XYZ file of C-alpha atoms in Angstrom:
442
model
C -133.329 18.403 -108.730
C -134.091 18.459 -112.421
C -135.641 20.715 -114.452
C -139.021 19.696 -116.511
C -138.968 18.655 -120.163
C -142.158 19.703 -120.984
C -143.503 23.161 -122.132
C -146.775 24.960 -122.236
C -147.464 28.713 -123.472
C -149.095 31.628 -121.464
C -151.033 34.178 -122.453
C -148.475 36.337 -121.431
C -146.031 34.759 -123.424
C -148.288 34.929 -126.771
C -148.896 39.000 -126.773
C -144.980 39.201 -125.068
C -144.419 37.121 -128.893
C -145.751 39.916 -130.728
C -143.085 43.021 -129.421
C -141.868 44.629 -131.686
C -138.786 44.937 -129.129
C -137.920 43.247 -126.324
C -139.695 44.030 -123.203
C -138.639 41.627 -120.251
C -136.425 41.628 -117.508
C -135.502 39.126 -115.462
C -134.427 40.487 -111.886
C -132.136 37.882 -109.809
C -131.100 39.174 -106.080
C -128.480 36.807 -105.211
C -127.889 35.851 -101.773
C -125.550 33.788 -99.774
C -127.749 30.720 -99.934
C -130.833 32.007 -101.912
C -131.978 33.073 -104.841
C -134.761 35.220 -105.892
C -136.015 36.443 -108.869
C -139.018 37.861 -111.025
C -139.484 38.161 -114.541
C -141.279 41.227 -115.431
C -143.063 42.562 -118.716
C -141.791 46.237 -118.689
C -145.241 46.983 -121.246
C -147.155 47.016 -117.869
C -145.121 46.452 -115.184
C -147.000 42.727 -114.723
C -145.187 39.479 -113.379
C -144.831 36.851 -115.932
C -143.197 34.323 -112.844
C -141.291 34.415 -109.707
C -139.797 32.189 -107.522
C -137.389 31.435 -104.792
C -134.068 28.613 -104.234
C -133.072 28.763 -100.855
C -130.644 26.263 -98.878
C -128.253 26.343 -101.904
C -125.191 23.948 -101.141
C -127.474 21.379 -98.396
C -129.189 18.385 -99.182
C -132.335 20.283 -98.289
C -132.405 22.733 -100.926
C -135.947 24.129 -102.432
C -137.158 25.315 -105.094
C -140.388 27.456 -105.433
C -141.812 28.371 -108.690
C -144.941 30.598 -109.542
C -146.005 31.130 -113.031
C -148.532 34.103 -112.614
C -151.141 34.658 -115.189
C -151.844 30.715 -115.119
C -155.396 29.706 -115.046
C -154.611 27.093 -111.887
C -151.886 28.916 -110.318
C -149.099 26.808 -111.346
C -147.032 27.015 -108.269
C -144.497 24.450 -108.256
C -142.773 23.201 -105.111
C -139.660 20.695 -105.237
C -136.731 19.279 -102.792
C -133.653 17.846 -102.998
C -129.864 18.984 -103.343
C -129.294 22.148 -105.173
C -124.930 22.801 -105.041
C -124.495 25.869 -105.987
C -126.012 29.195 -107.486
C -125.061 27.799 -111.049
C -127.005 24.804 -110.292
C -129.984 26.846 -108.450
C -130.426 29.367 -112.103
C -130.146 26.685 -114.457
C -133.151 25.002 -112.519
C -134.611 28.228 -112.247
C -133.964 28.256 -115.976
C -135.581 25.139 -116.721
C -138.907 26.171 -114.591
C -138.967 29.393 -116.725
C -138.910 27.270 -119.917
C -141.093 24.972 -118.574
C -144.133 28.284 -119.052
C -142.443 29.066 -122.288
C -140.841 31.922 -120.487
C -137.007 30.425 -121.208
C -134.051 32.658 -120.877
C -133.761 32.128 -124.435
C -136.368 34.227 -125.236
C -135.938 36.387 -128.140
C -138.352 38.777 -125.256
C -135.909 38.874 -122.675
C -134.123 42.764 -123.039
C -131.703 42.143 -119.724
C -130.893 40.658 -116.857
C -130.866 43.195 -113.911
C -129.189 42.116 -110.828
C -129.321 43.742 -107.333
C -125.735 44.383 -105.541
C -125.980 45.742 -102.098
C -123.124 48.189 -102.219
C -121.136 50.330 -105.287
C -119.733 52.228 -103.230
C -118.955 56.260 -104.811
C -118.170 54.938 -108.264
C -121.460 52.965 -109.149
C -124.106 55.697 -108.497
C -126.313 54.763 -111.558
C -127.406 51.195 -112.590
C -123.952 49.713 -114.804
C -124.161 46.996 -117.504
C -121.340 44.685 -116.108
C -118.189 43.803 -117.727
C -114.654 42.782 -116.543
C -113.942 45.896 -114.906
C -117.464 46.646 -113.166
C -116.804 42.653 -111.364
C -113.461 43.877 -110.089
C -114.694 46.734 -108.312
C -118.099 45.099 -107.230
C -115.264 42.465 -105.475
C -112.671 44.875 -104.273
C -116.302 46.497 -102.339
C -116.150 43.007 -100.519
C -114.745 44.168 -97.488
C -117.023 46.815 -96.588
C -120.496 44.343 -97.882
C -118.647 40.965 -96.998
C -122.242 39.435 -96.463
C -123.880 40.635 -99.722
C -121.401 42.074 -102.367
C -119.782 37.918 -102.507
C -123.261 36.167 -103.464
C -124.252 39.131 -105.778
C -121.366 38.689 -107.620
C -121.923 34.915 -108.240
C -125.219 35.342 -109.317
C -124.000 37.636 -112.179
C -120.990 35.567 -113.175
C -123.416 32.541 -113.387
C -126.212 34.441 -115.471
C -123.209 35.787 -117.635
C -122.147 31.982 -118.334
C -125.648 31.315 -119.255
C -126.450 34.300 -121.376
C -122.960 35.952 -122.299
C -124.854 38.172 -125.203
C -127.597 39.723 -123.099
C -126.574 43.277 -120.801
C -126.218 42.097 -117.014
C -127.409 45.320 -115.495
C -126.384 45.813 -111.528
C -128.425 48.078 -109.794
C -126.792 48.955 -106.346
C -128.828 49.782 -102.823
C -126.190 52.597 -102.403
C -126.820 54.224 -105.603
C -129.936 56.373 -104.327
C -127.594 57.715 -101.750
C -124.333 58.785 -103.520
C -126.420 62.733 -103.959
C -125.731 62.874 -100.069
C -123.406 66.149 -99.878
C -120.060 65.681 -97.913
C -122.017 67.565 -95.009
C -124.005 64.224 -94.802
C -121.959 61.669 -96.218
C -118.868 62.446 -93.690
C -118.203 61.247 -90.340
C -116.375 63.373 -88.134
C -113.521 61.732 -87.733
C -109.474 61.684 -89.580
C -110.058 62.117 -93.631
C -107.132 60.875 -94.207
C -107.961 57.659 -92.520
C -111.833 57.768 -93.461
C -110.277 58.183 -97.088
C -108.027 55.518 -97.238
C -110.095 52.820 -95.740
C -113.696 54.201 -97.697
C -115.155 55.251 -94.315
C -118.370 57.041 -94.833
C -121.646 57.030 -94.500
C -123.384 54.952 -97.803
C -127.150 54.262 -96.835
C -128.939 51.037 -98.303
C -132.133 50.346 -99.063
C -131.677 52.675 -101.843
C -133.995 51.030 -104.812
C -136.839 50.875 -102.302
C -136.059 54.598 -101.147
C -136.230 55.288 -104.952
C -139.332 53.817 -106.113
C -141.198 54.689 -103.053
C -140.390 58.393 -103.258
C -141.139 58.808 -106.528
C -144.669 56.596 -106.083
C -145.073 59.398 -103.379
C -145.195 62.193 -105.489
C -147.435 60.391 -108.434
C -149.519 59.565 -105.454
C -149.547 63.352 -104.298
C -150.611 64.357 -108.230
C -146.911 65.956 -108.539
C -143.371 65.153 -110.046
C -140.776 63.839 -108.110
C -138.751 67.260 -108.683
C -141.656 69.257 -106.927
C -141.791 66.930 -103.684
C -140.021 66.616 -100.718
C -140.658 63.497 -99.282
C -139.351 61.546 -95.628
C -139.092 58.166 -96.554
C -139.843 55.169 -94.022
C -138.458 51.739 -95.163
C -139.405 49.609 -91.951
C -138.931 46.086 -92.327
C -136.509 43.646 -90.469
C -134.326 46.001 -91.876
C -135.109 49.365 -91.664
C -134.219 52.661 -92.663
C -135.089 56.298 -93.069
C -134.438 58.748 -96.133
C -134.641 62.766 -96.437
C -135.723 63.221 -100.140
C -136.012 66.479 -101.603
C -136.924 66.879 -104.988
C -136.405 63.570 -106.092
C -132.771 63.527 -104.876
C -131.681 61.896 -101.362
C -129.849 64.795 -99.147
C -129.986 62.718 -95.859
C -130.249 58.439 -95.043
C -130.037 56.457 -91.551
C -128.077 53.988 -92.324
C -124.045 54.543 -92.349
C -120.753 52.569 -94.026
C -122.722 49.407 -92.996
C -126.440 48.593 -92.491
C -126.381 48.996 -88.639
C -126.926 52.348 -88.302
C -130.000 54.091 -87.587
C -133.543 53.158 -86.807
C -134.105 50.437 -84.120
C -134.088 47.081 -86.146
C -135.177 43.638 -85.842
C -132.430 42.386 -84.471
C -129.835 45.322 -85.090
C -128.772 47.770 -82.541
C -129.213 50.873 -84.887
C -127.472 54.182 -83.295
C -125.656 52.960 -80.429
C -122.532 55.385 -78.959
C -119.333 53.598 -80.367
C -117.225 53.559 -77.083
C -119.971 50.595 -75.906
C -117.759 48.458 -78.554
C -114.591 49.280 -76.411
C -116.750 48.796 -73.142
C -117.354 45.415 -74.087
C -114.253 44.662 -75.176
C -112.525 46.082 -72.128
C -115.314 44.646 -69.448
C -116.861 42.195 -70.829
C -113.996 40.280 -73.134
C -116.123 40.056 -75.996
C -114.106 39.529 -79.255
C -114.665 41.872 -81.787
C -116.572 38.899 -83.544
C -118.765 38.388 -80.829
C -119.624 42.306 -80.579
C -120.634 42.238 -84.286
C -122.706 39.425 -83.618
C -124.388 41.015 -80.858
C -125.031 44.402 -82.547
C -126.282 43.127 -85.653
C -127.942 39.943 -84.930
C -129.229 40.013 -80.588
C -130.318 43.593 -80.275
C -132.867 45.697 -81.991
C -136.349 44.602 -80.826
C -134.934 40.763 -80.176
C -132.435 41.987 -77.806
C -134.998 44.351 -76.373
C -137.712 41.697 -76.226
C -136.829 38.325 -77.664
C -139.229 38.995 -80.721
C -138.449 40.926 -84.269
C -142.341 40.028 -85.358
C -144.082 43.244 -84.866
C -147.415 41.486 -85.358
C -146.174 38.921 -82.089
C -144.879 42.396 -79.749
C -147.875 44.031 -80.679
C -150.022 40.589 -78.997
C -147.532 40.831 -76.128
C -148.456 44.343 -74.857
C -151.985 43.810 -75.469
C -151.596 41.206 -73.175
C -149.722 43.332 -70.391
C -145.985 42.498 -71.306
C -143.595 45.192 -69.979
C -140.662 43.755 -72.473
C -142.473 44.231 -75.333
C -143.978 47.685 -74.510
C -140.606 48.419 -74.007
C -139.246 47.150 -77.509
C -142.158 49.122 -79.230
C -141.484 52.676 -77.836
C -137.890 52.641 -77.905
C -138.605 51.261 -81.641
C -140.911 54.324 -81.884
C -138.998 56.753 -80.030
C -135.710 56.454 -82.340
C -138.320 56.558 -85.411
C -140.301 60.002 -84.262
C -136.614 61.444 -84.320
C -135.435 60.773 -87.072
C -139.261 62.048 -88.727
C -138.087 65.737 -86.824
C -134.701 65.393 -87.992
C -135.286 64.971 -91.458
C -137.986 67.269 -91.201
C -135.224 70.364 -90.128
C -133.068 68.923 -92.507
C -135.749 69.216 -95.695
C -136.777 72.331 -93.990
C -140.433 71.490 -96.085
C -142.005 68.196 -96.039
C -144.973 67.173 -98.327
C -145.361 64.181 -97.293
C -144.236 61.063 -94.861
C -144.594 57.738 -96.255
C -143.883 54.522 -94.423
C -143.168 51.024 -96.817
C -141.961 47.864 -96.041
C -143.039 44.808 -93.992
C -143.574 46.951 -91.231
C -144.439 49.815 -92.546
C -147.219 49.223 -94.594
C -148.655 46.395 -92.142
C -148.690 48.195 -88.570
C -151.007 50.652 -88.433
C -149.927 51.220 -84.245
C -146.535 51.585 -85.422
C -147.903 54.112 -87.837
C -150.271 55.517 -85.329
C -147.302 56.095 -82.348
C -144.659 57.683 -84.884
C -146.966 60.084 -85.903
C -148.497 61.026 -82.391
C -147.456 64.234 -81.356
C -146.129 65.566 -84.219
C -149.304 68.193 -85.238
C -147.338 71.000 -85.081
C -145.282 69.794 -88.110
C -148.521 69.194 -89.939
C -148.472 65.500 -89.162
C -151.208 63.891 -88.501
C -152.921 60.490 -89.145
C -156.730 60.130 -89.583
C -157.745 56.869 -87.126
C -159.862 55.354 -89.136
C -158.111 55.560 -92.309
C -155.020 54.101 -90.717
C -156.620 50.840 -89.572
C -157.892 50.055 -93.243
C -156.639 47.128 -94.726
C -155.536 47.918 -98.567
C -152.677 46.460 -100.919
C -152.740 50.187 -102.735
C -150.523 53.319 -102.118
C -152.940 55.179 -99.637
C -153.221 58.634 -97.732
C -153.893 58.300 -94.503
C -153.758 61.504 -93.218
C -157.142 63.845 -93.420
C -158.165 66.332 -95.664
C -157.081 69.042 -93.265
C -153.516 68.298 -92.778
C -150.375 69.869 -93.877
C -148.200 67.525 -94.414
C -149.269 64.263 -96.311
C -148.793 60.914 -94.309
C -148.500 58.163 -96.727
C -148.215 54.229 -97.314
C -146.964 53.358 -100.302
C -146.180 49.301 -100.879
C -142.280 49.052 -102.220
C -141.689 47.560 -105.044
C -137.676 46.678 -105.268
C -137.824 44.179 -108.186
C -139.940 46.801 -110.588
C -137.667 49.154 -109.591
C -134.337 47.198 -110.560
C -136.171 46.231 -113.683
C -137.267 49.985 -114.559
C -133.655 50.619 -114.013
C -132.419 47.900 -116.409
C -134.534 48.474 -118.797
C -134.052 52.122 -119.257
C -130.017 51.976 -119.326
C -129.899 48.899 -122.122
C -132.929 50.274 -123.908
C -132.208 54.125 -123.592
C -135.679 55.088 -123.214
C -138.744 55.238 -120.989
C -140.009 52.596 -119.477
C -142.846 50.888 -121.481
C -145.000 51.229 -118.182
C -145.047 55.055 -118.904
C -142.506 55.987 -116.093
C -139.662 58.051 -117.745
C -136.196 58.109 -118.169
C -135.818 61.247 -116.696
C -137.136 60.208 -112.864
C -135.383 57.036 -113.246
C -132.042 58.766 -113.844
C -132.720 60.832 -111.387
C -133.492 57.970 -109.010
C -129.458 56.691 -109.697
C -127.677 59.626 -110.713
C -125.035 60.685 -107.920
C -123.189 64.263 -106.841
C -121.087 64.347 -104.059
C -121.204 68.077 -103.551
């Protein structure tokens, strides 16, 4: 695949021209075999492009490219062998340039990468050097899916712009203010200690944003808000919030903890790992498998589509009715467990795929719950928006909330306010945003 020779200029990039500083970010999130990224004008928060590369290292690698702002759309759409992530950003590069948005923009302020797990040191977004790579990699073995591709996407944008700040912003961050009470599980410290067993949480830039976007929503600062957050996607996840700080998350040392997942188990009692082992001969490779790839609501059903379960029971599918209330079940407690553990709530919001998409799931995780103060107005829950909504009436105590996530503005918030020690442009301040990364381990 090669990149275009020719250029053309957006409006975007003409009133970007006339900064006085820079005010772009270019957010990568660096998978395995993928890359995504965005590049966002921190003035307003607006997209100036985004794309994808997935299949990175196959003959059938492709690129998708969006300029947005352009009169005709300007996606772009092309095939062929991409080898590796180096490869996949300097094409990305050349698409960028290609809008006159090029990386060598005197507009671009950082790069801002996402890294799935920083463990207890990184609990704040880090410009990267030597030392910040070396413990991002010795993190491998407890993020041996994620931490590996997050790190090549940084060394790469390092060899392509070694004088701009490469900013990671880790999912754990959000949930290093967990106290020990939390954090711990009860078993040996001394082991726990010297293997970094404990209880991390993920998700964390989405948790962020989204509480915060919950209390601007509410009229109120994220200090004066307590706030249960629901991050349902394939993925999912649940977050006590109080004041702006997390106190309490569902997921563990790994992702599989927690809420009932696409395809992930979620809380499962740990002897069934020995069970299987003992009874059924499974390897512990073939256990992980299982747990984290053929349960959830695909074990439960053989679908992780909400939309395609929800088709199922209408048409009379026992499976599927199955998958949904167990899904439900697990999410109603963790609603009353955070709930006792906030000991006030203001309000509930649900993000993500899921989340802001399925009003039943909505609907059923709510049901029942009016003695907390929870409850969810019918009518408003089946409208279709894109916009952070109520949906709970006038009347009721407790706010119930969607509230779209918005990871990449958040990473780029992030960035922006380390390298450029200041508010955000968009008006969001400093202040939340530290508090959004800032860690205690009381």
């Amino acid at each position: 695949m090669t990149a275009p020779t020719s250029t053309s200029t957006s409006s975007a990039t003409s009133s970007a021209s006339s900064a006085s500083v820079p005010t772009r970010v270019l957010v990568l999130n660096s998978g395995s075999s993928s890359l995504k990224y965005q590049l966002i004008d921190m003035r307003d928060g607006s997209r100036l492009a985004q794309g994808l590369v997935e299949r990175i290292g196959e003959e059938t690698s492709r690129l998708v490219h969006t300029p947005l702002g352009a009169e005709d759309g300007g996606r772009r759409e092309k095939d062929g062998p991409i080898s590796d992530h180096s490869a996949a950003l300097k094409a990305v590069a050349g698409e960028l340039a290609a809008d006159g948005l090029g990386l060598d923009s005197p507009e671009l302020a950082a790069i801002g990468h996402r890294v799935v797990h920083g463990g207890l040191r990184f609990t704040e977004p880090t410009v990267v050097n030597g030392e910040v790579l070396a413990e991002i990699e010795r993190l491998v073995p407890v993020a041996p899916l994620h931490n590996p591709a997050n790190l090549i996407g940084i060394r790469t944008a390092m060899v392509l712009r070694p004088d701009l700040p490469q900013v990671a912003v880790f999912d754990t961050a959000f949930h290093t203010t967990m106290p020990e009470a939390a954090a711990r599980y009860a078993i040996d410290v001394e082991t726990a200690d010297a293997h970094r067993i404990r209880r991390y949480g993920f998700h964390g830039t989405s948790h962020a944003y989204v509480s915060r976007e919950t209390a601007r929503l509410l009229g109120k600062e994220p200090e004066e808000v307590n706030v249960i957050v629901l991050h349902l996607g394939n993925g999912a996840s649940a977050s006590a919030v109080r004041g702006g700080r997390c106190v309490d998350t569902s997921m563990g040392l790994t992702p599989l903890e927690g809420l009932v997942m696409g395809t992930r188990s979620g809380d499962i009692d740990p002897a069934v790992t020995f069970h299987l082992r003992r009874v059924a001969g499974m390897s512990a490779d073939e256990i992980d498998v299982l747990l984290n790839k053929r349960s959830g609501l695909v074990g439960l059903c053989g679908d992780n589509d909400m939309r395609e379960i929800r088709r199922r029971i209408d048409e009379g599918d026992e499976r599927a009715a199955l998958a949904f209330d167990v899904y439900v079940h697990r999410l109603k407690k963790y609603i009353g467990a955070y709930y006792a553990v906030l000991g006030r709530v203001d309000a509930v919001a649900f993000t993500a795929g899921v989340g802001e998409n399925a009003a039943p799931v909505r609907q059923a995780a709510i049901a029942g719950l009016e003695e907390l103060g929870l409850v969810v107005d019918a009518e408003l829950n089946a409208a279709r928006s894109d916009g952070a909504r109520i949906i709970s009436p006038e009347y009721a105590r407790v706010a119930v909330a969607v509230v779209p996530t918005d990871e990449e503005l958040e990473i780029a918030r992030q960035s922006y306010a380390l390298v450029r020690g200041t508010d955000a442009p968009d008006g969001t301040a400093r202040e939340a945003l530290v508090r959004s990364a800032e860690g205690s381990n009381e």
